[in-house]
C-alpha positions as MATLAB code, in Angstrom:
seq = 'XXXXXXXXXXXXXXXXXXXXXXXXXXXXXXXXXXXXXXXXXXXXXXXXXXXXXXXXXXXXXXXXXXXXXXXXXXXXXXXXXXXXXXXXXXXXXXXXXXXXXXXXXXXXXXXXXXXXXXXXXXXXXXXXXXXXXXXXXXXXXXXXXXXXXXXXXXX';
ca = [
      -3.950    7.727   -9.041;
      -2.982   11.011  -11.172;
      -6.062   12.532   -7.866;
      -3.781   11.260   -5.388;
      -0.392   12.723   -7.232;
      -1.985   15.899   -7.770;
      -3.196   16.585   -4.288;
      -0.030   15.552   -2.906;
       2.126   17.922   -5.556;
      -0.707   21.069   -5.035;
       0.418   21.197   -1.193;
       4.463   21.073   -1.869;
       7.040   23.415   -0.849;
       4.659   26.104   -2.356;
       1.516   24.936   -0.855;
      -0.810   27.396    0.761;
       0.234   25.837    4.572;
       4.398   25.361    2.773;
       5.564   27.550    5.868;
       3.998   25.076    8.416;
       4.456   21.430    6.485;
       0.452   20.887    7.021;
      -1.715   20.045    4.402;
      -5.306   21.948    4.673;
      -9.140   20.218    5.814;
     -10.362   19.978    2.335;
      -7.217   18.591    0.427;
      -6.585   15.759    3.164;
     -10.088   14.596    2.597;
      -9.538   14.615   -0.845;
      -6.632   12.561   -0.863;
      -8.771   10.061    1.513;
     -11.224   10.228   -0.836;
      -8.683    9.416   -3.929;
      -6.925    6.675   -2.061;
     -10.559    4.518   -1.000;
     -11.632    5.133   -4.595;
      -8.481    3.354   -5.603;
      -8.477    1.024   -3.445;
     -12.310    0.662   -4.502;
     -11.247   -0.089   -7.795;
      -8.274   -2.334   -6.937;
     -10.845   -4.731   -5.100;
     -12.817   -5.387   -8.706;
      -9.402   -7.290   -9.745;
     -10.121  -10.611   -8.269;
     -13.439  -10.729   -9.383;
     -12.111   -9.631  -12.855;
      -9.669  -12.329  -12.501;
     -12.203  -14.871  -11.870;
     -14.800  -14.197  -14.388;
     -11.272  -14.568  -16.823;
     -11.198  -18.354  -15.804;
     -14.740  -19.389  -15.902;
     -16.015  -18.337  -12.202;
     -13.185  -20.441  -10.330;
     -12.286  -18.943   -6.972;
      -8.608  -18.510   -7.946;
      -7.870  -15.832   -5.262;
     -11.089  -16.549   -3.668;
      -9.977  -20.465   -2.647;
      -7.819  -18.825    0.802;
      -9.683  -18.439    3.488;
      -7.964  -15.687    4.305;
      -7.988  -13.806    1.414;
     -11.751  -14.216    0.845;
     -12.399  -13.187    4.834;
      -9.898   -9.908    4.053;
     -11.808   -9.162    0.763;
     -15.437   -9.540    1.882;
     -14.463   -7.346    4.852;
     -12.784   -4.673    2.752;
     -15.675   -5.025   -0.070;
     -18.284   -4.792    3.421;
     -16.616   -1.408    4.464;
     -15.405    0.459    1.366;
     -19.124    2.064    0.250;
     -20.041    3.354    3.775;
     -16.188    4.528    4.309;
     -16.801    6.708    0.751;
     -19.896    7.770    1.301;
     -19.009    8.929    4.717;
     -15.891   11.004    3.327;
     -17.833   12.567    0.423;
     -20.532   13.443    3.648;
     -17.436   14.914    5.346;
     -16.416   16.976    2.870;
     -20.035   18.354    1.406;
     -20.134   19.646    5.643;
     -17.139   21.137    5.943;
     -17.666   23.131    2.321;
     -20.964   23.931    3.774;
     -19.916   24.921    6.835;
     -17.432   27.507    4.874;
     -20.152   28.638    3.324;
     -22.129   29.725    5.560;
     -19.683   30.812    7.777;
     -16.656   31.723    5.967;
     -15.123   33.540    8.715;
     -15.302   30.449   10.938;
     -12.318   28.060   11.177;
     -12.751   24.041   10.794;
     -10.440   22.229   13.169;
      -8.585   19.425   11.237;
      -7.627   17.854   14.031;
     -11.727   18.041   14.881;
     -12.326   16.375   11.768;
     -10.289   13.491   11.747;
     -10.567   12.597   15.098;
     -14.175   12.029   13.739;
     -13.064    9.868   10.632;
     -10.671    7.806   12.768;
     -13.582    7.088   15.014;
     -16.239    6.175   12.675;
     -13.480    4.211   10.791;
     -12.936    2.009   14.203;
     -16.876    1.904   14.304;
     -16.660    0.086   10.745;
     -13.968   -2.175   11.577;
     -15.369   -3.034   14.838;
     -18.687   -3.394   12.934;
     -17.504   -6.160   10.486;
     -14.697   -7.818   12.676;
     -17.010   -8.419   15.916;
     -19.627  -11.150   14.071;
     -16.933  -12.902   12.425;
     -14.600  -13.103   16.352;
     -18.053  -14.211   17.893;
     -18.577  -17.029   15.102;
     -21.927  -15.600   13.984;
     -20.797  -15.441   10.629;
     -18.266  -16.373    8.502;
     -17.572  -15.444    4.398;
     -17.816  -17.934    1.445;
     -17.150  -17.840   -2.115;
     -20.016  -18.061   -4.220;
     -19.227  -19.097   -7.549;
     -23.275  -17.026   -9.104;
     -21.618  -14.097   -7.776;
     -17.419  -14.477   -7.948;
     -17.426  -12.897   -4.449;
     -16.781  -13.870   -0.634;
     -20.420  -13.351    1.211;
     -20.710  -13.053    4.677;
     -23.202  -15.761    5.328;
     -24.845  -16.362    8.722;
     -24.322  -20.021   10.967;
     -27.109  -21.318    8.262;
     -25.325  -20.869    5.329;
     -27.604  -18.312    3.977;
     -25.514  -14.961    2.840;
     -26.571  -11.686    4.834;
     -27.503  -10.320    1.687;
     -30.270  -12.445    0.512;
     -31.833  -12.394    3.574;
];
């Protein structure tokens, strides 16, 4: 959180881009960075939650809520890992060519379409009815598990 505060303070009223109310490539993709780390953490709680009352689904037992959570728990790693990629380019790119400018607009037309990949990616089993997610109280999470029960994982 105090990430996400300080990014957004560091590009103010006195932020290098102040005179055109735009925030610059890297400290956007920090801030995206910040916010899926938090919202990393924030999907832990439910688990947490169970393990407090002996493995019981608690959140876990609405259907909804366990198809939400395995799909956000699904997409979060490759999301991060693709942002941290992102950003390790871009710094790269500076550095090897420091004169040459990095579109933002470039840039996040190319994390808004690998974030539709993802979403398309986890959504389209589940519309089709290949798949659908189940609590399982061993691991206090909602698997994916194919039309035999078995969850992806453990395949």
């Amino acid at each position: 959180v105090y990430g996400a505060v300080y990014q957004r303070q560091s590009t103010g009223s006195s932020g290098i881009n102040a005179e055109y109310g735009r925030k610059d490539l890297p400290t956007i993709l920090y801030i995206l960075i910040t916010l899926v780390d938090i919202l990393s953490c924030s999907t832990c709680l439910p688990t947490a939650i169970s393990y407090l009352h002996h493995r019981q689904p608690m959140w876990y037992g609405n259907s909804v809520f366990c198809y939400g959570w395995g799909m956000l728990w699904a997409l979060i790693p490759f999301f991060s890992v693709f942002l941290v990629a992102v950003l390790s380019i871009t710094r790269t790119v500076s550095l090897i060519s420091p004169l040459r400018q990095i579109k933002t607009k470039t840039v996040m037309i190319f994390v808004s379409v690998y974030s539709a990949y993802l979403i398309l990616w986890s959504t389209i089993p589940i519309i089709f009815k290949y798949g659908h997610f189940v609590y399982t109280p061993e691991d206090t999470y909602c698997w994916r598990v194919q039309a035999g029960g078995i969850p992806n994982w453990r395949l």
